[in-house]
Structure formats: C-alpha cells, structure tokens
PDB file of C-alpha atoms and ligand atoms in Angstrom:
ATOM      1  CA  UNK A   1       0.062  -0.005   0.189  1.00 97.00           C
ATOM      2  CA  UNK A   2       1.952   3.123  -1.365  1.00 97.00           C
ATOM      3  CA  UNK A   3       0.505   5.505   1.109  1.00 97.00           C
ATOM      4  CA  UNK A   4       1.226   3.358   4.370  1.00 98.00           C
ATOM      5  CA  UNK A   5       4.896   2.896   2.766  1.00 98.00           C
ATOM      6  CA  UNK A   6       5.264   6.599   2.331  1.00 97.00           C
ATOM      7  CA  UNK A   7       4.231   7.190   6.127  1.00 98.00           C
ATOM      8  CA  UNK A   8       6.704   4.857   7.067  1.00 98.00           C
ATOM      9  CA  UNK A   9       9.209   6.385   5.203  1.00 97.00           C
ATOM     10  CA  UNK A  10       8.126   9.944   6.045  1.00 97.00           C
ATOM     11  CA  UNK A  11       7.581   9.448   9.704  1.00 98.00           C
ATOM     12  CA  UNK A  12       8.651   5.823  10.682  1.00 98.00           C
ATOM     13  CA  UNK A  13      11.534   5.840  13.147  1.00 97.00           C
ATOM     14  CA  UNK A  14      14.114   2.969  13.104  1.00 98.00           C
ATOM     15  CA  UNK A  15      14.905   2.544  16.835  1.00 97.00           C
ATOM     16  CA  UNK A  16      17.251  -0.336  16.098  1.00 96.00           C
ATOM     17  CA  UNK A  17      17.689  -3.036  13.164  1.00 96.00           C
ATOM     18  CA  UNK A  18      14.973  -4.782  14.722  1.00 96.00           C
ATOM     19  CA  UNK A  19      12.229  -2.381  15.773  1.00 97.00           C
ATOM     20  CA  UNK A  20      10.164   0.092  14.145  1.00 98.00           C
ATOM     21  CA  UNK A  21       8.625   2.887  15.619  1.00 98.00           C
ATOM     22  CA  UNK A  22       5.298   4.221  13.933  1.00 98.00           C
ATOM     23  CA  UNK A  23       3.331   6.494  16.466  1.00 98.00           C
ATOM     24  CA  UNK A  24       2.707   9.561  14.984  1.00 98.00           C
ATOM     25  CA  UNK A  25       0.225   7.643  12.640  1.00 98.00           C
ATOM     26  CA  UNK A  26      -0.462   3.866  14.161  1.00 98.00           C
ATOM     27  CA  UNK A  27       0.879   3.487  18.066  1.00 97.00           C
ATOM     28  CA  UNK A  28       0.113   6.216  19.680  1.00 98.00           C
ATOM     29  CA  UNK A  29      -1.354   9.093  17.559  1.00 98.00           C
ATOM     30  CA  UNK A  30      -3.962   7.417  14.961  1.00 98.00           C
ATOM     31  CA  UNK A  31      -4.016   8.880  11.111  1.00 98.00           C
ATOM     32  CA  UNK A  32      -7.951   8.610  10.585  1.00 98.00           C
ATOM     33  CA  UNK A  33      -7.903   9.050   6.699  1.00 98.00           C
ATOM     34  CA  UNK A  34      -4.733   6.283   6.934  1.00 98.00           C
ATOM     35  CA  UNK A  35      -6.803   4.171   8.876  1.00 98.00           C
ATOM     36  CA  UNK A  36      -9.601   4.515   6.745  1.00 98.00           C
ATOM     37  CA  UNK A  37      -7.356   3.269   3.398  1.00 98.00           C
ATOM     38  CA  UNK A  38      -5.989   0.458   5.640  1.00 98.00           C
ATOM     39  CA  UNK A  39      -9.391  -0.471   6.331  1.00 98.00           C
ATOM     40  CA  UNK A  40     -10.770  -0.422   2.528  1.00 98.00           C
ATOM     41  CA  UNK A  41      -7.536  -2.334   1.606  1.00 98.00           C
ATOM     42  CA  UNK A  42      -8.350  -5.494   3.548  1.00 98.00           C
ATOM     43  CA  UNK A  43     -11.857  -5.620   3.202  1.00 98.00           C
ATOM     44  CA  UNK A  44     -11.214  -5.985  -0.346  1.00 98.00           C
ATOM     45  CA  UNK A  45      -8.850  -8.062  -0.183  1.00 98.00           C
ATOM     46  CA  UNK A  46     -11.106 -10.667   2.381  1.00 98.00           C
ATOM     47  CA  UNK A  47     -14.718  -9.746   1.015  1.00 98.00           C
ATOM     48  CA  UNK A  48     -15.127 -12.827  -0.401  1.00 98.00           C
ATOM     49  CA  UNK A  49     -13.986 -14.891   2.316  1.00 98.00           C
ATOM     50  CA  UNK A  50     -17.083 -14.823   4.324  1.00 98.00           C
ATOM     51  CA  UNK A  51     -16.115 -13.206   7.442  1.00 98.00           C
ATOM     52  CA  UNK A  52     -18.298 -13.101  10.427  1.00 98.00           C
ATOM     53  CA  UNK A  53     -16.140 -11.879  12.947  1.00 98.00           C
ATOM     54  CA  UNK A  54     -12.563  -9.758  13.089  1.00 98.00           C
ATOM     55  CA  UNK A  55     -10.227 -10.428  16.055  1.00 98.00           C
ATOM     56  CA  UNK A  56      -7.703  -8.527  17.394  1.00 98.00           C
ATOM     57  CA  UNK A  57      -5.537  -7.766  20.558  1.00 97.00           C
ATOM     58  CA  UNK A  58      -5.839  -4.292  22.207  1.00 96.00           C
ATOM     59  CA  UNK A  59      -4.708  -1.629  21.641  1.00 94.00           C
ATOM     60  CA  UNK A  60      -2.812  -0.903  18.159  1.00 96.00           C
ATOM     61  CA  UNK A  61      -4.938  -3.268  16.431  1.00 97.00           C
ATOM     62  CA  UNK A  62      -8.166  -1.913  16.978  1.00 98.00           C
ATOM     63  CA  UNK A  63      -7.949   1.301  14.663  1.00 98.00           C
ATOM     64  CA  UNK A  64      -6.997  -0.673  11.737  1.00 98.00           C
ATOM     65  CA  UNK A  65      -9.594  -3.834  12.670  1.00 98.00           C
ATOM     66  CA  UNK A  66     -12.849  -1.228  13.879  1.00 98.00           C
ATOM     67  CA  UNK A  67     -12.322   0.311   9.841  1.00 98.00           C
ATOM     68  CA  UNK A  68     -11.610  -3.115   8.170  1.00 98.00           C
ATOM     69  CA  UNK A  69     -14.836  -4.214  10.151  1.00 98.00           C
ATOM     70  CA  UNK A  70     -16.835  -0.848   9.070  1.00 98.00           C
ATOM     71  CA  UNK A  71     -16.233  -1.626   5.393  1.00 98.00           C
ATOM     72  CA  UNK A  72     -17.285  -5.863   5.857  1.00 98.00           C
ATOM     73  CA  UNK A  73     -20.182  -4.715   8.083  1.00 98.00           C
ATOM     74  CA  UNK A  74     -19.363  -6.959  11.002  1.00 98.00           C
ATOM     75  CA  UNK A  75     -18.033  -6.547  14.680  1.00 98.00           C
ATOM     76  CA  UNK A  76     -14.900  -6.397  16.481  1.00 98.00           C
ATOM     77  CA  UNK A  77     -13.514  -8.315  19.581  1.00 98.00           C
ATOM     78  CA  UNK A  78     -10.388  -7.161  20.555  1.00 98.00           C
ATOM     79  CA  UNK A  79      -8.404  -9.423  22.987  1.00 97.00           C
ATOM     80  CA  UNK A  80      -7.930  -8.233  26.283  1.00 95.00           C
ATOM     81  CA  UNK A  81      -4.371  -8.278  28.355  1.00 91.00           C
ATOM     82  CA  UNK A  82      -5.638  -7.864  31.424  1.00 79.00           C
ATOM     83  CA  UNK A  83      -8.431  -9.349  33.120  1.00 68.00           C
ATOM     84  CA  UNK A  84     -11.253  -6.888  34.436  1.00 69.00           C
ATOM     85  CA  UNK A  85     -13.920  -7.392  36.989  1.00 65.00           C
ATOM     86  CA  UNK A  86     -16.126  -7.359  34.043  1.00 70.00           C
ATOM     87  CA  UNK A  87     -13.851 -10.120  32.210  1.00 69.00           C
ATOM     88  CA  UNK A  88     -13.097 -12.438  34.528  1.00 70.00           C
ATOM     89  CA  UNK A  89     -15.058 -15.802  33.766  1.00 77.00           C
ATOM     90  CA  UNK A  90     -15.578 -17.710  31.057  1.00 91.00           C
ATOM     91  CA  UNK A  91     -12.798 -17.103  29.174  1.00 95.00           C
ATOM     92  CA  UNK A  92     -10.694 -18.337  26.014  1.00 96.00           C
ATOM     93  CA  UNK A  93      -6.992 -17.446  27.457  1.00 95.00           C
ATOM     94  CA  UNK A  94      -3.634 -17.861  25.567  1.00 96.00           C
ATOM     95  CA  UNK A  95       0.093 -16.770  26.312  1.00 95.00           C
ATOM     96  CA  UNK A  96       1.865 -14.160  24.272  1.00 95.00           C
ATOM     97  CA  UNK A  97       5.491 -13.293  24.328  1.00 93.00           C
ATOM     98  CA  UNK A  98       5.940  -9.717  23.684  1.00 89.00           C
ATOM     99  CA  UNK A  99       8.302  -8.807  21.023  1.00 86.00           C
ATOM    100  CA  UNK A 100       8.675  -5.420  21.872  1.00 86.00           C
ATOM    101  CA  UNK A 101       7.983  -5.622  25.796  1.00 87.00           C
ATOM    102  CA  UNK A 102      10.575  -8.975  26.081  1.00 88.00           C
ATOM    103  CA  UNK A 103       7.577 -10.303  28.857  1.00 91.00           C
ATOM    104  CA  UNK A 104       5.119 -12.740  28.637  1.00 93.00           C
ATOM    105  CA  UNK A 105       1.615 -12.088  29.311  1.00 91.00           C
ATOM    106  CA  UNK A 106      -1.894 -13.348  28.740  1.00 94.00           C
ATOM    107  CA  UNK A 107      -4.638 -12.449  25.898  1.00 96.00           C
ATOM    108  CA  UNK A 108      -8.401 -13.354  26.829  1.00 96.00           C
ATOM    109  CA  UNK A 109     -11.585 -13.331  24.900  1.00 96.00           C
ATOM    110  CA  UNK A 110     -14.957 -14.195  26.535  1.00 95.00           C
ATOM    111  CA  UNK A 111     -16.730 -16.978  25.329  1.00 96.00           C
ATOM    112  CA  UNK A 112     -19.351 -15.342  24.631  1.00 96.00           C
ATOM    113  CA  UNK A 113     -18.434 -13.648  21.691  1.00 97.00           C
ATOM    114  CA  UNK A 114     -17.170 -16.644  19.397  1.00 98.00           C
ATOM    115  CA  UNK A 115     -19.188 -19.467  18.017  1.00 98.00           C
ATOM    116  CA  UNK A 116     -18.144 -22.385  15.564  1.00 98.00           C
ATOM    117  CA  UNK A 117     -19.821 -21.073  12.827  1.00 98.00           C
ATOM    118  CA  UNK A 118     -17.432 -17.939  12.882  1.00 98.00           C
ATOM    119  CA  UNK A 119     -15.376 -17.141  10.235  1.00 98.00           C
ATOM    120  CA  UNK A 120     -12.393 -15.189  11.400  1.00 98.00           C
ATOM    121  CA  UNK A 121      -9.870 -12.518   9.978  1.00 99.00           C
ATOM    122  CA  UNK A 122      -7.373 -11.943  12.316  1.00 98.00           C
ATOM    123  CA  UNK A 123      -5.746  -8.153  12.001  1.00 98.00           C
ATOM    124  CA  UNK A 124      -2.809  -6.707  13.800  1.00 98.00           C
ATOM    125  CA  UNK A 125      -0.514  -3.367  13.723  1.00 98.00           C
ATOM    126  CA  UNK A 126       2.813  -5.179  13.100  1.00 98.00           C
ATOM    127  CA  UNK A 127       4.146  -9.213  12.374  1.00 98.00           C
ATOM    128  CA  UNK A 128       7.090  -9.914  13.609  1.00 97.00           C
ATOM    129  CA  UNK A 129       7.442 -13.452  14.937  1.00 97.00           C
ATOM    130  CA  UNK A 130       3.967 -14.231  14.973  1.00 97.00           C
ATOM    131  CA  UNK A 131       3.733 -14.875  18.776  1.00 97.00           C
ATOM    132  CA  UNK A 132       0.317 -12.502  18.567  1.00 97.00           C
ATOM    133  CA  UNK A 133      -0.805 -13.753  15.451  1.00 98.00           C
ATOM    134  CA  UNK A 134      -0.428 -17.524  16.517  1.00 98.00           C
ATOM    135  CA  UNK A 135      -2.466 -16.434  20.092  1.00 98.00           C
ATOM    136  CA  UNK A 136      -5.096 -14.916  18.477  1.00 98.00           C
ATOM    137  CA  UNK A 137      -5.245 -18.338  15.692  1.00 98.00           C
ATOM    138  CA  UNK A 138      -5.177 -20.601  18.907  1.00 98.00           C
ATOM    139  CA  UNK A 139      -8.164 -18.544  20.505  1.00 98.00           C
ATOM    140  CA  UNK A 140      -9.973 -18.890  17.353  1.00 98.00           C
ATOM    141  CA  UNK A 141      -9.866 -22.310  16.805  1.00 98.00           C
ATOM    142  CA  UNK A 142     -10.462 -23.605  20.528  1.00 98.00           C
ATOM    143  CA  UNK A 143     -13.468 -22.108  20.062  1.00 98.00           C
ATOM    144  CA  UNK A 144     -14.486 -24.240  16.790  1.00 98.00           C
ATOM    145  CA  UNK A 145     -14.391 -20.871  14.605  1.00 98.00           C
ATOM    146  CA  UNK A 146     -11.872 -21.278  11.772  1.00 98.00           C
ATOM    147  CA  UNK A 147      -9.183 -18.596  10.812  1.00 98.00           C
ATOM    148  CA  UNK A 148     -10.389 -17.323   7.478  1.00 98.00           C
ATOM    149  CA  UNK A 149      -7.386 -14.676   6.723  1.00 98.00           C
ATOM    150  CA  UNK A 150      -5.053 -12.449   8.402  1.00 98.00           C
ATOM    151  CA  UNK A 151      -4.343  -8.597   8.042  1.00 98.00           C
ATOM    152  CA  UNK A 152      -1.108  -7.240   8.901  1.00 98.00           C
ATOM    153  CA  UNK A 153      -0.164  -3.446   8.523  1.00 98.00           C
ATOM    154  CA  UNK A 154       3.164  -3.785   8.849  1.00 98.00           C
ATOM    155  CA  UNK A 155       5.142  -7.097   8.390  1.00 98.00           C
ATOM    156  CA  UNK A 156       8.652  -7.124   9.296  1.00 98.00           C
ATOM    157  CA  UNK A 157       9.824  -9.950   6.878  1.00 98.00           C
ATOM    158  CA  UNK A 158      13.257 -10.323   8.003  1.00 98.00           C
ATOM    159  CA  UNK A 159      12.079 -12.147  11.257  1.00 98.00           C
ATOM    160  CA  UNK A 160      10.245 -15.456  10.986  1.00 97.00           C
ATOM    161  CA  UNK A 161       6.447 -14.375  11.695  1.00 98.00           C
ATOM    162  CA  UNK A 162       5.325 -14.473   8.027  1.00 98.00           C
ATOM    163  CA  UNK A 163       7.260 -17.897   6.953  1.00 97.00           C
ATOM    164  CA  UNK A 164       5.525 -19.578  10.058  1.00 98.00           C
ATOM    165  CA  UNK A 165       2.250 -18.431   9.394  1.00 98.00           C
ATOM    166  CA  UNK A 166       2.271 -19.198   5.668  1.00 98.00           C
ATOM    167  CA  UNK A 167       3.828 -22.427   6.496  1.00 98.00           C
ATOM    168  CA  UNK A 168       0.911 -23.358   8.373  1.00 98.00           C
ATOM    169  CA  UNK A 169      -1.663 -22.328   5.470  1.00 98.00           C
ATOM    170  CA  UNK A 170      -3.001 -18.995   6.511  1.00 98.00           C
ATOM    171  CA  UNK A 171      -4.097 -16.440   4.162  1.00 98.00           C
ATOM    172  CA  UNK A 172      -1.985 -13.290   4.868  1.00 98.00           C
ATOM    173  CA  UNK A 173      -2.213 -10.066   3.759  1.00 98.00           C
ATOM    174  CA  UNK A 174       0.457  -7.630   4.516  1.00 98.00           C
ATOM    175  CA  UNK A 175      -0.034  -4.347   3.343  1.00 98.00           C
ATOM    176  CA  UNK A 176       3.788  -3.205   4.110  1.00 98.00           C
ATOM    177  CA  UNK A 177       6.792  -6.101   3.962  1.00 98.00           C
ATOM    178  CA  UNK A 178       9.668  -4.400   5.304  1.00 98.00           C
ATOM    179  CA  UNK A 179      12.979  -6.559   4.293  1.00 98.00           C
ATOM    180  CA  UNK A 180      15.405  -4.672   6.556  1.00 98.00           C
ATOM    181  CA  UNK A 181      15.276  -1.990   9.003  1.00 97.00           C
ATOM    182  CA  UNK A 182      19.412  -2.308   8.850  1.00 95.00           C
ATOM    183  CA  UNK A 183      20.772   0.950   7.067  1.00 89.00           C
ATOM    184  CA  UNK A 184      18.599   2.977   9.867  1.00 92.00           C
ATOM    185  CA  UNK A 185      15.650   3.604   7.320  1.00 93.00           C
ATOM    186  CA  UNK A 186      13.022   0.976   6.309  1.00 97.00           C
ATOM    187  CA  UNK A 187      13.393  -1.012   2.932  1.00 97.00           C
ATOM    188  CA  UNK A 188      10.558  -2.888   1.648  1.00 97.00           C
ATOM    189  CA  UNK A 189       9.844  -5.962  -0.439  1.00 96.00           C
ATOM    190  CA  UNK A 190       9.106  -3.890  -3.703  1.00 81.00           C
TER     191      UNK A 190
HETATM  192  P1  5GP B   1       4.842 -10.601  17.311  1.00 79.86           P
HETATM  193  O1  5GP B   1       4.116 -11.661  18.105  1.00 79.86           O
HETATM  194  O2  5GP B   1       4.381 -11.412  15.658  1.00 79.86           O
HETATM  195  O3  5GP B   1       6.320 -11.495  17.492  1.00 79.86           O
HETATM  196  O4  5GP B   1       5.073  -9.060  17.194  1.00 79.86           O
HETATM  197  C1  5GP B   1       4.081  -8.366  17.065  1.00 79.86           C
HETATM  198  C2  5GP B   1       3.604  -7.921  17.985  1.00 79.86           C
HETATM  199  O5  5GP B   1       4.513  -7.095  18.863  1.00 79.86           O
HETATM  200  C3  5GP B   1       2.638  -6.311  17.142  1.00 79.86           C
HETATM  201  O6  5GP B   1       1.009  -6.508  18.014  1.00 79.86           O
HETATM  202  C4  5GP B   1       3.494  -5.303  17.927  1.00 79.86           C
HETATM  203  O7  5GP B   1       2.661  -4.443  18.870  1.00 79.86           O
HETATM  204  C5  5GP B   1       4.703  -5.403  18.438  1.00 79.86           C
HETATM  205  N1  5GP B   1       5.945  -5.548  17.695  1.00 79.86           N
HETATM  206  C6  5GP B   1       6.698  -6.250  17.210  1.00 79.86           C
HETATM  207  N2  5GP B   1       7.292  -5.562  16.416  1.00 79.86           N
HETATM  208  C7  5GP B   1       6.989  -4.484  16.246  1.00 79.86           C
HETATM  209  C8  5GP B   1       8.044  -3.194  15.764  1.00 79.86           C
HETATM  210  O8  5GP B   1       8.948  -2.999  15.015  1.00 79.86           O
HETATM  211  N3  5GP B   1       7.699  -1.865  16.076  1.00 79.86           N
HETATM  212  C9  5GP B   1       6.192  -1.740  17.075  1.00 79.86           C
HETATM  213  N4  5GP B   1       5.784  -0.610  17.093  1.00 79.86           N
HETATM  214  N5  5GP B   1       5.887  -2.568  17.431  1.00 79.86           N
HETATM  215  C10 5GP B   1       6.326  -3.966  17.042  1.00 79.86           C
END
C-alpha cells in the first residue's frame, strides 16, 4: 500500500535493526484517513472470504480492525491483555510473548463472543515472530471457529512470523513488507 509505505518512510523512526516506531500514525497517535484506507484495502482483499467477525489484540490493532469491520459490516473483538472486573470467567486465554516488551503476558476473549460458525479475520499492527497472531489463531480455533485470513499492517519480513504462519496455511495480507531496517531506514519488499 503506497500511502502506508510513504508514511513509514516520512514518519517512521528506526529504533534498532529490529524495531520500527510508528507512534505518529499507528501506535500512539492515529491517522484516521490512513486507517480508513487500510480498512478499505483489507476489506477488498477479504470481501469474498465470508468473514463474520474480526479479532485483534488491544490496543494498536483496534483502529485498523474497526475500519476494516466498518467496510465488511461485521463486529470487532479485541483480545484483552488484563482481566478486569467485567471480564473474569468463561474466557479463552492464551499466552503471548511480547516482542517489544520482552515479557510473557496473557490475552483473553469471552467465550460468549465466538461461535463455531464464525469465520474470523485476524488483524494486527505488526508481524514480527508471529506470537500475537498465533495466540489469536489458537483462541479462534479453540472456539471451533475458523481463521479465514490474517491482515497485517506492517510485516517485518526479516523476522520469522510471516513464514511460520504461511507454512501453517494461513491466508495473510501484509500492507507493507519491510525487508530490512539495517541502514537506519525501512527497505520494502517491492
Ligand atoms: P509478534 O507477536 O509477531 O512477535 O510481534 C507482533 C507484536 O509486537 C505486535 O502486536 C506489535 O505490538 C509488536 N511489535 C513487533 N515488532 C514491532 C515493531 O517493530 N514496532 C512496533 N511498534 N511494534 C512491534
């Protein structure tokens, strides 16, 4: 997606050869027009996949997920990282090792929100080693539902998440595939 790549080049900050900071439009401040375009692009790609729900993880997946959901006319479930008074029982819970925080945490979704008839599109902001996407996929599959696709805003193609998920047979769309951050700027696959 050209608009996204331009944003990454103009506003992305390469923190190391592994980590890209995009706080000005995705991870802290949100650019709504860019999110709208991201939503349209994911929706067009997965329009024929029979999607009934979108699943993401709080918080940075929510904006692209909602814009996609608006286009597809479905609801968004965001997996929650902390249990709260209102979300305690009857949960699907999976462990996720966070690439950026370097710690393990748990994500949960209420069992009431997923059913075996659901065809789910997973959406996330970044794909690195695939931990977050795999945790979401396990939750969906534990509910007896099907992962019908995975939409990633920025895939770091030099890490192994993309190949892991493709080998497992998931249908993945990444809107920007970064092949290197080594020169201090992002290099794209195409
Ligand atoms: P994975 O679970 O695929 O290893 O990592 C994906 C998750 O880690 C994403 O949900 C995102 O929050 C975070 N992440 C991974 N790499 C980056 C990065 O380079 N920049 C930012 N901002 N987040 C990242």
